[in-house]
């Protein structure tokens, strides 16, 4: 319990410390926002490394972090492949559900809703019209998922090394289900410095955004936890959150809601 408390104090304390310039500056509009968000992703890994090397000091430090051993090569590669497939499946499942509740437009053939949103964002920023067919743009998002998953593995590993690599096994003595629920809740609360500024859920009050983030992290974290437990390492779950982040960022889901002044003017008849 002592090492868990130290881990949480370091991970949460560093995340708030890194985010302070946003709180005392321009918030999400700060030109340093991307750098701050990237640095925050490293805080769980830093906390885990400090606890492993300075507090617990286990004989097998790589095993304590979920980095090694990776098990049989075929099994390891299989779980890595599954980690790339799972986010795409989740996204494809979420689209019709979101359309049912009016979150996403239901046109999955011509992508008219996505095209309307994209064109409105381009018009609001004064950018030229979309130079390629909307179907090609949609396809490119999934290509970016696969490419980006490998390019950005290290920053994604920063989170997973802490949450699923070190923390989840420490909570497993409570039972598998309590460990998954508690680790997901902790993961969600750790996002507070950015969520309370309007990130992820820009149209919701801060407290509601944080509740929604915790719920999402519990549900999605269960998938990551399953990959961690079944594969025996942190490498497979490290790919999943990264893939989801790339998809959401590529489709503009993390952008703050535009202000009324930034909305494009409606076309008028002449």
mmCIF file of C-alpha atoms in Angstrom:
data_model
loop_
_atom_site.group_PDB
_atom_site.id
_atom_site.type_symbol
_atom_site.label_atom_id
_atom_site.label_comp_id
_atom_site.label_asym_id
_atom_site.label_seq_id
_atom_site.Cartn_x
_atom_site.Cartn_y
_atom_site.Cartn_z
ATOM 1 C CA UNK A 1 0.000 0.000 0.000
ATOM 2 C CA UNK A 2 2.862 2.382 0.783
ATOM 3 C CA UNK A 3 4.346 2.051 -2.687
ATOM 4 C CA UNK A 4 0.918 2.544 -4.302
ATOM 5 C CA UNK A 5 0.358 5.781 -2.382
ATOM 6 C CA UNK A 6 3.813 7.043 -3.337
ATOM 7 C CA UNK A 7 3.175 6.130 -6.978
ATOM 8 C CA UNK A 8 -0.165 7.989 -7.022
ATOM 9 C CA UNK A 9 1.290 11.057 -5.288
ATOM 10 C CA UNK A 10 4.077 11.321 -7.858
ATOM 11 C CA UNK A 11 1.889 10.607 -10.929
ATOM 12 C CA UNK A 12 -0.886 13.023 -9.913
ATOM 13 C CA UNK A 13 1.470 15.657 -8.478
ATOM 14 C CA UNK A 14 3.634 15.774 -11.591
ATOM 15 C CA UNK A 15 0.627 15.925 -13.920
ATOM 16 C CA UNK A 16 -0.796 18.956 -12.080
ATOM 17 C CA UNK A 17 2.632 20.595 -11.893
ATOM 18 C CA UNK A 18 3.167 20.199 -15.635
ATOM 19 C CA UNK A 19 -0.336 21.514 -16.407
ATOM 20 C CA UNK A 20 -0.026 24.621 -14.204
ATOM 21 C CA UNK A 21 1.209 26.867 -17.062
ATOM 22 C CA UNK A 22 -2.073 26.172 -18.864
ATOM 23 C CA UNK A 23 -4.134 27.044 -15.787
ATOM 24 C CA UNK A 24 -2.282 30.317 -15.218
ATOM 25 C CA UNK A 25 -1.971 31.083 -18.921
ATOM 26 C CA UNK A 26 -4.152 30.655 -21.998
ATOM 27 C CA UNK A 27 -5.549 27.233 -21.136
ATOM 28 C CA UNK A 28 -6.173 24.999 -24.125
ATOM 29 C CA UNK A 29 -5.338 27.900 -26.447
ATOM 30 C CA UNK A 30 -1.754 27.977 -25.194
ATOM 31 C CA UNK A 31 0.851 27.334 -27.911
ATOM 32 C CA UNK A 32 2.499 24.937 -25.447
ATOM 33 C CA UNK A 33 -0.597 22.773 -25.015
ATOM 34 C CA UNK A 34 0.706 19.910 -27.185
ATOM 35 C CA UNK A 35 4.008 19.848 -25.319
ATOM 36 C CA UNK A 36 2.235 19.887 -21.951
ATOM 37 C CA UNK A 37 -0.097 17.048 -22.945
ATOM 38 C CA UNK A 38 2.848 14.993 -24.198
ATOM 39 C CA UNK A 39 4.833 15.614 -21.016
ATOM 40 C CA UNK A 40 1.852 14.588 -18.880
ATOM 41 C CA UNK A 41 1.770 11.209 -20.617
ATOM 42 C CA UNK A 42 5.197 10.479 -19.144
ATOM 43 C CA UNK A 43 4.229 11.092 -15.507
ATOM 44 C CA UNK A 44 2.849 7.583 -14.754
ATOM 45 C CA UNK A 45 6.047 6.027 -16.135
ATOM 46 C CA UNK A 46 8.201 8.376 -14.065
ATOM 47 C CA UNK A 47 6.205 7.478 -10.953
ATOM 48 C CA UNK A 48 6.521 3.752 -11.673
ATOM 49 C CA UNK A 49 10.273 3.974 -12.281
ATOM 50 C CA UNK A 50 10.829 5.905 -9.040
ATOM 51 C CA UNK A 51 8.838 3.400 -7.007
ATOM 52 C CA UNK A 52 10.503 0.374 -8.611
ATOM 53 C CA UNK A 53 14.090 1.642 -8.353
ATOM 54 C CA UNK A 54 13.924 3.644 -5.110
ATOM 55 C CA UNK A 55 11.062 2.214 -3.030
ATOM 56 C CA UNK A 56 10.246 -1.436 -3.787
ATOM 57 C CA UNK A 57 13.619 -2.343 -5.369
ATOM 58 C CA UNK A 58 12.512 -5.767 -6.690
ATOM 59 C CA UNK A 59 15.137 -8.146 -8.049
ATOM 60 C CA UNK A 60 13.364 -8.348 -11.439
ATOM 61 C CA UNK A 61 12.675 -4.699 -12.184
ATOM 62 C CA UNK A 62 11.709 -5.186 -15.843
ATOM 63 C CA UNK A 63 9.152 -7.805 -14.803
ATOM 64 C CA UNK A 64 7.735 -5.449 -12.158
ATOM 65 C CA UNK A 65 7.093 -2.914 -14.928
ATOM 66 C CA UNK A 66 5.623 -5.464 -17.353
ATOM 67 C CA UNK A 67 8.438 -4.978 -19.854
ATOM 68 C CA UNK A 68 9.933 -8.462 -19.652
ATOM 69 C CA UNK A 69 9.578 -11.372 -20.206
ATOM 70 C CA UNK A 70 7.368 -11.152 -23.275
ATOM 71 C CA UNK A 71 6.557 -14.872 -23.382
ATOM 72 C CA UNK A 72 6.481 -17.021 -26.498
ATOM 73 C CA UNK A 73 7.215 -14.983 -29.676
ATOM 74 C CA UNK A 74 4.123 -16.203 -31.508
ATOM 75 C CA UNK A 75 1.833 -15.401 -28.585
ATOM 76 C CA UNK A 76 3.464 -11.991 -28.117
ATOM 77 C CA UNK A 77 3.072 -11.045 -31.778
ATOM 78 C CA UNK A 78 -0.515 -12.268 -31.723
ATOM 79 C CA UNK A 79 -1.421 -9.947 -28.849
ATOM 80 C CA UNK A 80 0.337 -7.025 -30.542
ATOM 81 C CA UNK A 81 -1.761 -7.646 -33.654
ATOM 82 C CA UNK A 82 -4.877 -7.868 -31.501
ATOM 83 C CA UNK A 83 -3.952 -4.546 -29.904
ATOM 84 C CA UNK A 84 -4.038 -2.929 -33.349
ATOM 85 C CA UNK A 85 -7.374 -4.508 -34.271
ATOM 86 C CA UNK A 86 -9.256 -3.843 -31.027
ATOM 87 C CA UNK A 87 -9.369 -0.008 -31.321
ATOM 88 C CA UNK A 88 -10.638 -0.174 -34.893
ATOM 89 C CA UNK A 89 -13.358 -2.619 -33.820
ATOM 90 C CA UNK A 90 -14.303 -0.351 -30.913
ATOM 91 C CA UNK A 91 -14.490 2.661 -33.215
ATOM 92 C CA UNK A 92 -16.603 0.830 -35.798
ATOM 93 C CA UNK A 93 -18.923 -0.339 -33.016
ATOM 94 C CA UNK A 94 -19.110 3.135 -31.477
ATOM 95 C CA UNK A 95 -20.112 4.846 -34.725
ATOM 96 C CA UNK A 96 -23.581 3.246 -35.094
ATOM 97 C CA UNK A 97 -24.186 3.571 -31.359
ATOM 98 C CA UNK A 98 -23.220 7.243 -31.501
ATOM 99 C CA UNK A 99 -25.432 7.728 -34.551
ATOM 100 C CA UNK A 100 -28.344 6.150 -32.659
ATOM 101 C CA UNK A 101 -27.991 8.754 -29.901
ATOM 102 C CA UNK A 102 -27.346 11.607 -32.325
ATOM 103 C CA UNK A 103 -23.653 12.027 -31.465
ATOM 104 C CA UNK A 104 -22.412 11.139 -34.951
ATOM 105 C CA UNK A 105 -24.146 11.563 -38.307
ATOM 106 C CA UNK A 106 -25.542 8.261 -39.574
ATOM 107 C CA UNK A 107 -24.251 8.526 -43.151
ATOM 108 C CA UNK A 108 -21.530 5.844 -43.313
ATOM 109 C CA UNK A 109 -21.651 5.584 -47.119
ATOM 110 C CA UNK A 110 -21.073 9.114 -48.375
ATOM 111 C CA UNK A 111 -19.738 10.477 -45.043
ATOM 112 C CA UNK A 112 -21.783 13.629 -45.538
ATOM 113 C CA UNK A 113 -21.745 14.493 -41.820
ATOM 114 C CA UNK A 114 -17.981 14.132 -41.549
ATOM 115 C CA UNK A 115 -17.562 16.191 -44.710
ATOM 116 C CA UNK A 116 -19.827 18.940 -43.348
ATOM 117 C CA UNK A 117 -17.866 19.099 -40.083
ATOM 118 C CA UNK A 118 -14.520 19.099 -41.897
ATOM 119 C CA UNK A 119 -15.555 21.835 -44.316
ATOM 120 C CA UNK A 120 -16.924 23.970 -41.468
ATOM 121 C CA UNK A 121 -13.643 23.648 -39.563
ATOM 122 C CA UNK A 122 -11.648 24.587 -42.661
ATOM 123 C CA UNK A 123 -13.886 27.581 -43.334
ATOM 124 C CA UNK A 124 -13.630 28.749 -39.719
ATOM 125 C CA UNK A 125 -9.834 28.824 -39.946
ATOM 126 C CA UNK A 126 -9.732 30.351 -43.417
ATOM 127 C CA UNK A 127 -8.130 27.251 -44.927
ATOM 128 C CA UNK A 128 -8.831 26.256 -48.543
ATOM 129 C CA UNK A 129 -11.467 23.691 -49.401
ATOM 130 C CA UNK A 130 -10.757 19.988 -48.971
ATOM 131 C CA UNK A 131 -8.495 18.992 -51.911
ATOM 132 C CA UNK A 132 -9.348 15.262 -51.866
ATOM 133 C CA UNK A 133 -12.595 13.245 -51.839
ATOM 134 C CA UNK A 134 -14.015 12.743 -48.354
ATOM 135 C CA UNK A 135 -13.853 8.948 -48.729
ATOM 136 C CA UNK A 136 -10.089 9.147 -49.264
ATOM 137 C CA UNK A 137 -9.743 11.307 -46.149
ATOM 138 C CA UNK A 138 -11.676 8.768 -44.072
ATOM 139 C CA UNK A 139 -9.485 5.946 -45.373
ATOM 140 C CA UNK A 140 -6.356 7.925 -44.553
ATOM 141 C CA UNK A 141 -7.445 8.215 -40.927
ATOM 142 C CA UNK A 142 -7.243 4.435 -40.546
ATOM 143 C CA UNK A 143 -3.872 4.339 -42.336
ATOM 144 C CA UNK A 144 -2.613 6.988 -39.915
ATOM 145 C CA UNK A 145 -3.755 4.780 -37.047
ATOM 146 C CA UNK A 146 -1.477 1.920 -38.057
ATOM 147 C CA UNK A 147 1.521 4.109 -38.908
ATOM 148 C CA UNK A 148 1.201 6.329 -35.858
ATOM 149 C CA UNK A 149 0.835 3.364 -33.528
ATOM 150 C CA UNK A 150 4.474 2.454 -34.087
ATOM 151 C CA UNK A 151 5.864 5.989 -34.390
ATOM 152 C CA UNK A 152 4.330 7.099 -31.095
ATOM 153 C CA UNK A 153 4.735 3.908 -29.094
ATOM 154 C CA UNK A 154 7.145 5.530 -26.628
ATOM 155 C CA UNK A 155 4.826 8.362 -25.436
ATOM 156 C CA UNK A 156 1.916 5.914 -25.195
ATOM 157 C CA UNK A 157 4.101 3.561 -23.201
ATOM 158 C CA UNK A 158 4.600 6.403 -20.727
ATOM 159 C CA UNK A 159 1.027 5.980 -19.529
ATOM 160 C CA UNK A 160 0.746 2.222 -19.806
ATOM 161 C CA UNK A 161 4.008 1.578 -17.989
ATOM 162 C CA UNK A 162 2.409 3.181 -14.953
ATOM 163 C CA UNK A 163 -1.267 2.211 -15.095
ATOM 164 C CA UNK A 164 -1.236 -1.301 -16.517
ATOM 165 C CA UNK A 165 2.482 -2.094 -16.327
ATOM 166 C CA UNK A 166 2.996 -1.425 -12.615
ATOM 167 C CA UNK A 167 -0.261 -0.390 -10.892
ATOM 168 C CA UNK A 168 -2.676 -3.072 -12.151
ATOM 169 C CA UNK A 169 -0.611 -6.050 -10.875
ATOM 170 C CA UNK A 170 -0.270 -4.273 -7.518
ATOM 171 C CA UNK A 171 -4.074 -4.060 -7.268
ATOM 172 C CA UNK A 172 -4.771 -7.645 -8.390
ATOM 173 C CA UNK A 173 -4.665 -9.004 -4.793
ATOM 174 C CA UNK A 174 -7.997 -7.158 -4.349
ATOM 175 C CA UNK A 175 -9.460 -9.383 -7.075
ATOM 176 C CA UNK A 176 -9.468 -9.024 -10.854
ATOM 177 C CA UNK A 177 -12.712 -7.049 -11.116
ATOM 178 C CA UNK A 178 -11.962 -4.589 -8.272
ATOM 179 C CA UNK A 179 -8.439 -4.096 -9.647
ATOM 180 C CA UNK A 180 -9.731 -3.281 -13.130
ATOM 181 C CA UNK A 181 -12.427 -0.919 -11.830
ATOM 182 C CA UNK A 182 -10.104 0.871 -9.415
ATOM 183 C CA UNK A 183 -7.260 1.247 -11.908
ATOM 184 C CA UNK A 184 -9.712 2.630 -14.481
ATOM 185 C CA UNK A 185 -11.113 5.128 -11.981
ATOM 186 C CA UNK A 186 -7.621 6.271 -11.009
ATOM 187 C CA UNK A 187 -6.685 6.601 -14.665
ATOM 188 C CA UNK A 188 -9.749 8.763 -15.304
ATOM 189 C CA UNK A 189 -9.105 11.059 -12.321
ATOM 190 C CA UNK A 190 -5.496 11.519 -13.441
ATOM 191 C CA UNK A 191 -6.832 13.336 -16.549
ATOM 192 C CA UNK A 192 -8.387 16.068 -14.362
ATOM 193 C CA UNK A 193 -5.835 18.850 -15.111
ATOM 194 C CA UNK A 194 -6.852 18.878 -18.789
ATOM 195 C CA UNK A 195 -10.472 17.696 -18.559
ATOM 196 C CA UNK A 196 -11.351 20.499 -16.113
ATOM 197 C CA UNK A 197 -9.974 22.985 -18.661
ATOM 198 C CA UNK A 198 -12.472 21.731 -21.247
ATOM 199 C CA UNK A 199 -10.400 19.107 -23.009
ATOM 200 C CA UNK A 200 -12.101 15.911 -24.279
ATOM 201 C CA UNK A 201 -15.583 17.152 -23.289
ATOM 202 C CA UNK A 202 -15.617 20.865 -24.223
ATOM 203 C CA UNK A 203 -19.398 21.322 -24.034
ATOM 204 C CA UNK A 204 -19.833 19.699 -20.604
ATOM 205 C CA UNK A 205 -19.226 21.302 -17.185
ATOM 206 C CA UNK A 206 -15.864 20.369 -15.715
ATOM 207 C CA UNK A 207 -17.243 18.016 -13.070
ATOM 208 C CA UNK A 208 -19.425 16.213 -15.607
ATOM 209 C CA UNK A 209 -16.527 15.926 -18.048
ATOM 210 C CA UNK A 210 -14.441 14.312 -15.323
ATOM 211 C CA UNK A 211 -17.228 11.862 -14.465
ATOM 212 C CA UNK A 212 -17.558 10.952 -18.152
ATOM 213 C CA UNK A 213 -13.790 10.540 -18.447
ATOM 214 C CA UNK A 214 -13.724 8.209 -15.440
ATOM 215 C CA UNK A 215 -16.519 6.126 -16.935
ATOM 216 C CA UNK A 216 -14.738 5.915 -20.264
ATOM 217 C CA UNK A 217 -11.446 4.975 -18.623
ATOM 218 C CA UNK A 218 -13.095 2.204 -16.608
ATOM 219 C CA UNK A 219 -14.694 0.695 -19.720
ATOM 220 C CA UNK A 220 -11.754 1.120 -22.102
ATOM 221 C CA UNK A 221 -9.273 0.338 -19.332
ATOM 222 C CA UNK A 222 -10.910 -3.064 -18.938
ATOM 223 C CA UNK A 223 -9.804 -3.900 -22.496
ATOM 224 C CA UNK A 224 -6.268 -2.702 -21.785
ATOM 225 C CA UNK A 225 -6.204 -4.655 -18.525
ATOM 226 C CA UNK A 226 -7.333 -7.823 -20.278
ATOM 227 C CA UNK A 227 -4.499 -7.442 -22.788
ATOM 228 C CA UNK A 228 -2.024 -6.822 -19.946
ATOM 229 C CA UNK A 229 -3.137 -9.856 -17.959
ATOM 230 C CA UNK A 230 -3.446 -12.229 -20.895
ATOM 231 C CA UNK A 231 -0.248 -11.197 -22.685
ATOM 232 C CA UNK A 232 1.773 -10.912 -19.483
ATOM 233 C CA UNK A 233 3.400 -7.674 -20.629
ATOM 234 C CA UNK A 234 2.637 -3.999 -21.109
ATOM 235 C CA UNK A 235 3.530 -3.845 -24.813
ATOM 236 C CA UNK A 236 0.136 -4.885 -26.206
ATOM 237 C CA UNK A 237 -2.002 -2.486 -24.117
ATOM 238 C CA UNK A 238 0.470 0.311 -24.877
ATOM 239 C CA UNK A 239 -0.591 0.181 -28.536
ATOM 240 C CA UNK A 240 -4.351 0.424 -27.860
ATOM 241 C CA UNK A 241 -4.691 3.832 -26.173
ATOM 242 C CA UNK A 242 -2.299 5.291 -28.707
ATOM 243 C CA UNK A 243 -4.409 4.067 -31.606
ATOM 244 C CA UNK A 244 -7.566 5.502 -30.047
ATOM 245 C CA UNK A 245 -5.862 8.855 -29.407
ATOM 246 C CA UNK A 246 -4.663 9.051 -33.009
ATOM 247 C CA UNK A 247 -8.135 8.307 -34.388
ATOM 248 C CA UNK A 248 -9.859 10.836 -32.135
ATOM 249 C CA UNK A 249 -7.251 13.518 -32.802
ATOM 250 C CA UNK A 250 -7.327 12.917 -36.561
ATOM 251 C CA UNK A 251 -11.107 13.277 -36.633
ATOM 252 C CA UNK A 252 -11.035 16.475 -34.552
ATOM 253 C CA UNK A 253 -12.733 15.034 -31.474
ATOM 254 C CA UNK A 254 -10.278 16.742 -29.088
ATOM 255 C CA UNK A 255 -10.740 20.247 -30.462
ATOM 256 C CA UNK A 256 -12.464 22.735 -28.132
ATOM 257 C CA UNK A 257 -15.925 23.769 -29.235
ATOM 258 C CA UNK A 258 -15.687 26.792 -31.583
ATOM 259 C CA UNK A 259 -16.822 30.114 -30.214
ATOM 260 C CA UNK A 260 -19.796 31.857 -31.859
ATOM 261 C CA UNK A 261 -17.415 34.322 -33.542
ATOM 262 C CA UNK A 262 -15.526 31.456 -35.140
ATOM 263 C CA UNK A 263 -18.570 29.860 -36.767
ATOM 264 C CA UNK A 264 -18.697 30.235 -40.533
ATOM 265 C CA UNK A 265 -21.433 32.541 -41.770
ATOM 266 C CA UNK A 266 -24.380 30.821 -43.421
ATOM 267 C CA UNK A 267 -24.657 31.171 -47.147
ATOM 268 C CA UNK A 268 -27.207 33.714 -48.335
ATOM 269 C CA UNK A 269 -29.106 33.692 -51.601
ATOM 270 C CA UNK A 270 -28.362 36.444 -54.114
#
